MMTF fields as JSON, N, C-alpha, C and O atoms, coordinates in Angstrom:
{
  "mmtfVersion": "1.0.0",
  "mmtfProducer": "UNKNOWN",
  "numBonds": 419,
  "numAtoms": 420,
  "numGroups": 105,
  "numChains": 1,
  "numModels": 1,
  "chainsPerModel": [1],
  "groupsPerChain": [105],
  "chainIdList": ["A"],
  "bondAtomList": [4, 2, 8, 6, 12, 10, 16, 14, 20, 18, 24, 22, 28, 26, 32, 30, 36, 34, 40, 38, 44, 42, 48, 46, 52, 50, 56, 54, 60, 58, 64, 62, 68, 66, 72, 70, 76, 74, 80, 78, 84, 82, 88, 86, 92, 90, 96, 94, 100, 98, 104, 102, 108, 106, 112, 110, 116, 114, 120, 118, 124, 122, 128, 126, 132, 130, 136, 134, 140, 138, 144, 142, 148, 146, 152, 150, 156, 154, 160, 158, 164, 162, 168, 166, 172, 170, 176, 174, 180, 178, 184, 182, 188, 186, 192, 190, 196, 194, 200, 198, 204, 202, 208, 206, 212, 210, 216, 214, 220, 218, 224, 222, 228, 226, 232, 230, 236, 234, 240, 238, 244, 242, 248, 246, 252, 250, 256, 254, 260, 258, 264, 262, 268, 266, 272, 270, 276, 274, 280, 278, 284, 282, 288, 286, 292, 290, 296, 294, 300, 298, 304, 302, 308, 306, 312, 310, 316, 314, 320, 318, 324, 322, 328, 326, 332, 330, 336, 334, 340, 338, 344, 342, 348, 346, 352, 350, 356, 354, 360, 358, 364, 362, 368, 366, 372, 370, 376, 374, 380, 378, 384, 382, 388, 386, 392, 390, 396, 394, 400, 398, 404, 402, 408, 406, 412, 410, 416, 414],
  "bondOrderList": [1, 1, 1, 1, 1, 1, 1, 1, 1, 1, 1, 1, 1, 1, 1, 1, 1, 1, 1, 1, 1, 1, 1, 1, 1, 1, 1, 1, 1, 1, 1, 1, 1, 1, 1, 1, 1, 1, 1, 1, 1, 1, 1, 1, 1, 1, 1, 1, 1, 1, 1, 1, 1, 1, 1, 1, 1, 1, 1, 1, 1, 1, 1, 1, 1, 1, 1, 1, 1, 1, 1, 1, 1, 1, 1, 1, 1, 1, 1, 1, 1, 1, 1, 1, 1, 1, 1, 1, 1, 1, 1, 1, 1, 1, 1, 1, 1, 1, 1, 1, 1, 1, 1, 1],
  "groupList": [{"groupName": "UNK", "atomNameList": ["N", "CA", "C", "O"], "elementList": ["N", "C", "C", "O"], "formalChargeList": [0, 0, 0, 0], "bondAtomList": [1, 0, 2, 1, 3, 2], "bondOrderList": [1, 1, 2], "singleLetterCode": "X", "chemCompType": "L-PEPTIDE LINKING"}],
  "groupTypeList": [0, 0, 0, 0, 0, 0, 0, 0, 0, 0, 0, 0, 0, 0, 0, 0, 0, 0, 0, 0, 0, 0, 0, 0, 0, 0, 0, 0, 0, 0, 0, 0, 0, 0, 0, 0, 0, 0, 0, 0, 0, 0, 0, 0, 0, 0, 0, 0, 0, 0, 0, 0, 0, 0, 0, 0, 0, 0, 0, 0, 0, 0, 0, 0, 0, 0, 0, 0, 0, 0, 0, 0, 0, 0, 0, 0, 0, 0, 0, 0, 0, 0, 0, 0, 0, 0, 0, 0, 0, 0, 0, 0, 0, 0, 0, 0, 0, 0, 0, 0, 0, 0, 0, 0, 0],
  "groupIdList": [1, 2, 3, 4, 5, 6, 7, 8, 9, 10, 11, 12, 13, 14, 15, 16, 17, 18, 19, 20, 21, 22, 23, 24, 25, 26, 27, 28, 29, 30, 31, 32, 33, 34, 35, 36, 37, 38, 39, 40, 41, 42, 43, 44, 45, 46, 47, 48, 49, 50, 51, 52, 53, 54, 55, 56, 57, 58, 59, 60, 61, 62, 63, 64, 65, 66, 67, 68, 69, 70, 71, 72, 73, 74, 75, 76, 77, 78, 79, 80, 81, 82, 83, 84, 85, 86, 87, 88, 89, 90, 91, 92, 93, 94, 95, 96, 97, 98, 99, 100, 101, 102, 103, 104, 105],
  "secStructList": [7, 7, 7, 7, 7, 7, 7, 7, 3, 3, 3, 7, 6, 6, 7, 7, 3, 3, 3, 6, 6, 1, 1, 7, 5, 2, 2, 2, 2, 2, 2, 2, 2, 2, 2, 6, 7, 7, 7, 2, 2, 2, 2, 2, 2, 2, 2, 6, 6, 6, 7, 7, 2, 2, 2, 2, 2, 2, 2, 2, 2, 2, 2, 2, 2, 1, 2, 2, 2, 2, 2, 2, 2, 2, 2, 2, 2, 2, 2, 2, 2, 2, 2, 2, 2, 2, 2, 2, 2, 2, 6, 1, 2, 2, 2, 2, 2, 2, 2, 2, 6, 6, 1, 7, 7],
  "xCoordList": [-134.915, -134.385, -134.274, -134.121, -134.37, -134.298, -133.004, -132.915, -132.1, -130.752, -131.049, -131.935, -130.289, -130.311, -129.035, -128.036, -129.105, -127.816, -127.868, -128.772, -126.661, -126.45, -125.286, -124.312, -125.151, -123.935, -123.276, -122.07, -123.995, -123.592, -122.93, -122.546, -122.949, -122.072, -123.04, -123.941, -122.803, -123.153, -122.43, -121.411, -122.733, -121.944, -122.641, -123.872, -121.782, -122.44, -122.484, -122.401, -122.6, -122.621, -121.582, -121.557, -120.52, -119.009, -118.378, -117.287, -119.316, -118.984, -118.072, -117.33, -117.984, -117.097, -117.861, -118.962, -117.532, -118.101, -118.152, -117.128, -119.355, -119.554, -120.104, -120.715, -119.761, -120.548, -121.861, -122.039, -123.0, -124.52, -124.391, -123.496, -125.39, -125.483, -124.429, -124.509, -123.638, -122.354, -121.642, -122.033, -120.752, -120.093, -118.71, -117.808, -118.529, -117.242, -117.035, -117.759, -116.033, -115.894, -115.063, -114.147, -115.249, -114.571, -113.04, -112.369, -112.512, -111.3, -110.57, -109.374, -111.478, -110.789, -110.52, -109.517, -111.496, -111.484, -110.138, -109.407, -110.034, -108.798, -107.383, -106.372, -107.469, -106.411, -105.983, -104.776, -106.922, -106.647, -105.925, -104.756, -106.328, -105.882, -104.471, -103.595, -104.328, -102.974, -101.988, -100.854, -102.411, -101.687, -101.074, -99.938, -102.148, -101.798, -102.089, -102.07, -102.367, -102.539, -103.445, -103.239, -104.543, -105.338, -106.303, -106.475, -106.793, -107.914, -109.084, -109.039, -110.338, -111.548, -111.985, -112.755, -111.38, -111.924, -111.186, -111.68, -110.101, -109.051, -109.813, -110.017, -110.149, -110.717, -112.208, -112.625, -112.77, -114.191, -113.904, -114.628, -112.854, -112.493, -111.941, -111.828, -111.578, -111.183, -112.543, -112.771, -113.34, -114.43, -115.838, -116.692, -116.0, -117.146, -118.436, -119.587, -118.175, -118.959, -119.846, -121.029, -119.176, -119.994, -119.75, -120.237, -119.027, -119.031, -119.328, -118.801, -120.279, -120.734, -119.577, -119.066, -119.182, -118.247, -118.877, -118.036, -119.75, -120.52, -120.351, -120.356, -120.229, -119.96, -118.618, -118.339, -117.643, -116.275, -115.86, -114.85, -116.526, -116.172, -116.688, -116.043, -117.919, -118.361, -117.262, -116.841, -116.887, -115.93, -114.662, -114.148, -114.175, -113.071, -113.356, -112.565, -114.441, -114.822, -114.977, -114.648, -115.536, -115.41, -114.04, -113.749, -113.329, -111.995, -111.171, -110.538, -111.344, -110.667, -110.851, -110.015, -112.612, -113.2, -112.61, -112.439, -112.161, -111.745, -110.304, -109.957, -109.547, -108.336, -107.313, -106.724, -107.253, -106.501, -106.934, -106.134, -108.505, -108.979, -108.576, -107.934, -109.061, -108.93, -107.512, -107.24, -106.619, -105.126, -104.624, -103.778, -105.12, -104.827, -105.159, -104.405, -106.297, -107.192, -106.028, -105.523, -105.774, -104.85, -103.556, -102.974, -103.195, -101.731, -101.947, -101.206, -103.013, -103.278, -103.257, -102.597, -104.256, -104.359, -103.154, -102.896, -102.195, -100.798, -100.185, -99.729, -99.978, -99.276, -99.968, -99.329, -101.324, -101.665, -101.357, -101.106, -101.326, -101.137, -99.878, -99.718, -98.721, -97.343, -96.957, -95.982, -97.869, -97.703, -98.038, -97.456, -99.21, -99.789, -98.975, -98.831, -98.334, -97.12, -96.073, -95.649, -95.579, -94.484, -94.795, -93.925, -95.984, -96.404, -96.617, -96.244, -97.193, -97.154, -95.755, -95.532, -94.87, -93.35, -92.983, -92.474, -93.15, -92.39, -93.047, -92.437, -94.203, -94.791, -94.695, -95.352, -93.936, -93.803, -92.592, -91.541, -92.951, -91.933, -90.533, -89.63, -90.454, -89.114, -88.443, -87.301, -89.097, -88.445, -88.117, -86.965, -89.063, -88.784, -87.227, -86.244, -87.269, -85.959, -84.623, -83.477, -85.091, -83.814, -83.473, -82.287, -84.46, -84.368, -83.629, -82.657, -84.13, -83.567, -82.287, -81.492, -81.86, -80.475, -79.498, -78.32, -80.174, -79.301, -79.045, -78.185, -79.922, -79.689, -80.539, -80.358, -81.518, -82.401, -82.589, -82.352, -82.979, -82.767, -84.049, -84.301],
  "yCoordList": [17.213, 15.863, 16.145, 17.271, 14.986, 15.04, 14.394, 13.167, 15.074, 14.334, 13.395, 13.638, 12.152, 11.086, 11.278, 11.75, 10.861, 11.045, 9.438, 9.065, 8.67, 7.464, 7.474, 7.556, 7.385, 7.622, 6.29, 6.259, 5.388, 4.218, 4.353, 3.413, 5.561, 5.925, 6.509, 7.274, 6.088, 6.628, 7.023, 6.369, 8.038, 8.257, 7.709, 7.688, 7.156, 6.677, 7.818, 8.965, 7.675, 8.645, 9.231, 10.257, 8.44, 9.142, 9.944, 10.51, 9.908, 10.577, 9.624, 10.064, 8.516, 7.666, 7.077, 6.625, 6.984, 6.54, 5.207, 4.533, 4.722, 3.153, 2.957, 3.822, 1.731, 1.344, 0.876, -0.178, 1.505, 0.928, -0.449, -0.985, -1.152, -2.361, -3.451, -4.587, -3.008, -3.973, -3.473, -2.486, -4.203, -3.909, -3.314, -3.461, -2.772, -2.367, -0.744, -0.055, -0.195, 1.004, 1.779, 1.109, 2.916, 3.44, 3.392, 2.912, 3.634, 3.618, 2.026, 1.831, 1.134, -0.204, -0.377, -0.887, 0.091, 0.304, 1.313, 1.151, 2.173, 3.177, 2.402, 2.569, 1.598, 0.857, -0.034, -0.175, -0.75, -1.873, -0.803, -1.079, 0.119, 0.877, 1.429, 1.465, 1.856, 2.269, 1.355, 1.535, 0.151, -1.156, -2.012, -2.486, -2.156, -3.08, -2.534, -3.199, -1.315, -0.466, -1.004, -0.858, -1.688, -2.355, -1.284, -0.118, -1.806, -0.833, -1.227, -2.181, -0.553, -0.945, -2.214, -2.85, -2.71, -4.044, -5.142, -6.254, -4.825, -5.832, -5.884, -6.947, -4.743, -4.994, -5.846, -6.586, -5.481, -6.338, -8.02, -8.951, -8.113, -9.612, -10.099, -11.311, -9.232, -9.839, -9.684, -10.468, -8.88, -8.816, -8.706, -7.897, -9.507, -9.492, -10.291, -10.139, -11.04, -11.709, -10.515, -10.639, -9.672, -8.512, -7.036, -6.123, -6.77, -5.221, -5.377, -6.175, -4.385, -4.194, -3.207, -2.34, -3.468, -2.295, -0.872, 0.026, -0.605, 0.612, 0.912, 2.125, 0.297, 0.518, 0.816, 1.684, 0.296, 0.362, 1.567, 2.117, 2.114, 3.211, 4.497, 5.534, 4.212, 5.165, 5.541, 6.679, 4.484, 4.45, 5.275, 6.082, 4.898, 5.73, 7.095, 7.983, 7.344, 8.495, 9.526, 10.709, 8.719, 9.347, 9.707, 10.798, 8.775, 8.709, 10.008, 10.769, 10.063, 11.111, 12.54, 13.437, 12.622, 13.898, 14.11, 15.301, 13.167, 13.422, 12.991, 12.641, 13.021, 12.325, 12.768, 11.958, 13.918, 14.492, 14.096, 13.961, 13.89, 13.621, 11.896, 11.492, 11.14, 9.937, 9.325, 8.413, 10.092, 9.763, 9.915, 9.119, 10.968, 11.413, 10.332, 9.929, 9.9, 8.645, 7.347, 6.879, 6.944, 5.91, 5.978, 5.023, 7.409, 7.385, 7.241, 6.508, 7.921, 7.683, 6.327, 5.87, 5.545, 4.026, 3.341, 2.442, 3.724, 3.126, 3.243, 2.237, 4.627, 4.844, 4.102, 3.458, 4.185, 3.441, 2.121, 1.533, 1.488, 0.02, -0.336, -1.48, 0.443, 0.451, 0.629, 0.084, 1.497, 1.731, 0.625, 0.323, -0.063, -1.302, -2.356, -3.045, -2.51, -3.474, -3.547, -4.551, -2.123, -1.886, -2.077, -2.424, -1.831, -1.934, -3.7, -4.305, -4.214, -5.736, -6.389, -7.187, -5.84, -6.376, -6.259, -7.239, -4.907, -4.448, -5.404, -5.704, -5.935, -6.747, -8.405, -9.316, -8.485, -10.088, -10.712, -10.137, -11.916, -12.676, -12.61, -12.453, -12.786, -12.522, -11.282, -11.261, -10.357, -8.838, -8.814, -8.482, -9.163, -9.247, -9.993, -9.445, -11.325, -11.937, -11.233, -11.282, -10.633, -10.041, -8.826, -8.524, -8.049, -6.994, -7.381, -6.738, -8.567, -8.826, -9.302, -9.21, -9.811, -10.348, -9.002, -9.134, -7.773, -6.557, -6.335, -5.598, -7.085, -6.883, -5.966, -5.69, -5.408, -4.293, -3.173, -3.404, -2.155, -0.879, -1.112, -0.332],
  "zCoordList": [-56.819, -56.349, -54.788, -54.315, -54.06, -52.602, -52.047, -52.066, -51.607, -50.96, -49.961, -49.142, -49.93, -49.228, -48.519, -49.061, -47.166, -46.29, -45.469, -44.722, -45.845, -45.024, -44.543, -45.292, -43.105, -42.645, -41.94, -41.696, -41.685, -41.205, -39.491, -38.796, -39.189, -37.925, -36.96, -37.302, -35.65, -34.686, -33.57, -33.349, -32.719, -31.378, -30.318, -30.299, -29.22, -28.119, -26.993, -27.433, -25.642, -24.922, -24.442, -23.762, -24.868, -24.748, -25.814, -25.761, -26.899, -28.393, -28.972, -29.85, -28.687, -29.67, -30.836, -30.523, -32.065, -33.27, -33.548, -33.656, -33.685, -33.704, -35.341, -35.969, -35.801, -36.79, -36.772, -36.16, -37.393, -37.171, -37.26, -37.913, -36.525, -36.403, -36.345, -36.812, -35.822, -35.35, -33.802, -33.18, -33.445, -32.105, -32.429, -31.604, -33.369, -34.027, -34.073, -34.791, -33.287, -33.499, -34.746, -35.222, -35.241, -36.239, -35.802, -36.716, -35.03, -34.717, -34.938, -35.154, -34.837, -35.213, -36.837, -37.335, -37.441, -39.02, -39.395, -40.372, -38.575, -38.798, -38.496, -39.178, -37.457, -37.177, -38.134, -38.326, -38.857, -39.934, -40.873, -41.142, -41.296, -42.362, -42.103, -42.967, -40.838, -40.561, -40.407, -40.85, -39.67, -39.485, -40.412, -40.414, -41.322, -42.619, -43.855, -44.89, -43.799, -44.97, -46.101, -47.306, -45.489, -46.217, -47.005, -46.648, -47.951, -48.942, -48.342, -47.566, -48.602, -48.215, -48.507, -47.788, -49.841, -50.387, -49.685, -49.503, -49.333, -48.41, -46.908, -46.323, -46.449, -45.312, -45.234, -44.343, -46.393, -46.255, -46.67, -46.318, -47.375, -47.288, -46.055, -45.869, -45.177, -43.703, -42.979, -42.058, -43.257, -42.132, -42.886, -42.524, -43.87, -44.699, -43.872, -44.28, -42.833, -42.146, -41.104, -40.786, -40.803, -40.065, -40.543, -39.876, -41.654, -41.982, -43.797, -44.573, -44.06, -45.416, -45.968, -45.259, -47.479, -47.814, -47.662, -47.681, -47.563, -47.427, -45.956, -45.746, -45.066, -43.665, -43.578, -42.752, -44.254, -44.045, -44.684, -44.245, -45.736, -46.495, -45.505, -45.352, -44.905, -43.937, -42.963, -42.757, -42.432, -41.183, -41.469, -40.694, -42.891, -43.109, -43.458, -43.141, -44.099, -44.317, -42.913, -42.82, -41.976, -40.672, -40.106, -39.615, -40.223, -39.763, -40.201, -39.468, -41.59, -42.15, -42.004, -42.109, -41.632, -41.095, -39.916, -39.656, -38.94, -37.694, -37.407, -36.279, -38.362, -38.344, -37.073, -36.357, -36.984, -35.734, -34.306, -33.38, -34.19, -32.987, -32.715, -31.745, -33.691, -33.863, -33.575, -32.795, -34.447, -34.258, -32.856, -32.448, -32.007, -30.7, -29.772, -28.886, -30.018, -29.349, -29.34, -28.32, -30.636, -30.987, -30.116, -29.601, -30.048, -29.301, -28.025, -27.37, -27.434, -25.934, -25.509, -24.576, -26.486, -25.982, -26.093, -25.293, -27.197, -27.003, -26.001, -25.456, -25.419, -24.078, -22.993, -22.161, -22.987, -21.713, -21.779, -20.728, -22.916, -23.125, -22.953, -22.528, -23.2, -22.738, -21.268, -20.751, -20.605, -19.314, -18.454, -17.412, -19.077, -18.474, -18.363, -17.353, -19.604, -19.598, -18.726, -18.153, -18.645, -17.931, -16.281, -15.482, -15.975, -14.564, -14.328, -13.323, -15.33, -15.296, -14.903, -13.993, -15.827, -15.666, -14.509, -13.964, -13.728, -12.424, -11.53, -10.503, -11.756, -10.472, -10.905, -10.402, -11.711, -12.094, -11.221, -10.938, -10.889, -10.215, -10.455, -9.632, -11.992, -12.594, -12.2, -11.741, -12.369, -12.098, -10.774, -10.492, -9.689, -8.203, -8.061, -7.563, -8.606, -8.366, -8.918, -8.471, -9.918, -10.642, -9.933, -9.803, -9.429, -8.301, -7.127, -6.731, -6.478, -5.144, -5.423, -4.488, -6.515, -6.745, -7.211, -7.546, -7.168, -7.562, -9.144, -9.625, -9.805, -11.384, -11.991, -13.177, -11.301, -11.746, -10.498, -9.312, -10.95, -9.998, -9.079, -8.161]
}
């Protein structure tokens, strides 16, 4: 018997895992699982137009095989997003007006 391997996952030049024949990263499927608690079938209902159930299962398998690494990337992206929002807030006209009025440091 000859073993067959079907991964549905490829790594780009930066080492980020993507789902074959899509423009969707594994981290996006992982975020659906984390944020919404969706099962693979529920994810398929939401994304049937561009993801097969096999691709979703492959992405989740890759996520669980590399959970620490992907969770760290999710955390890093979250911090980066929060820092960007804080910087935007500090540069807003309302923030400047409140600071000029002595209401903010």
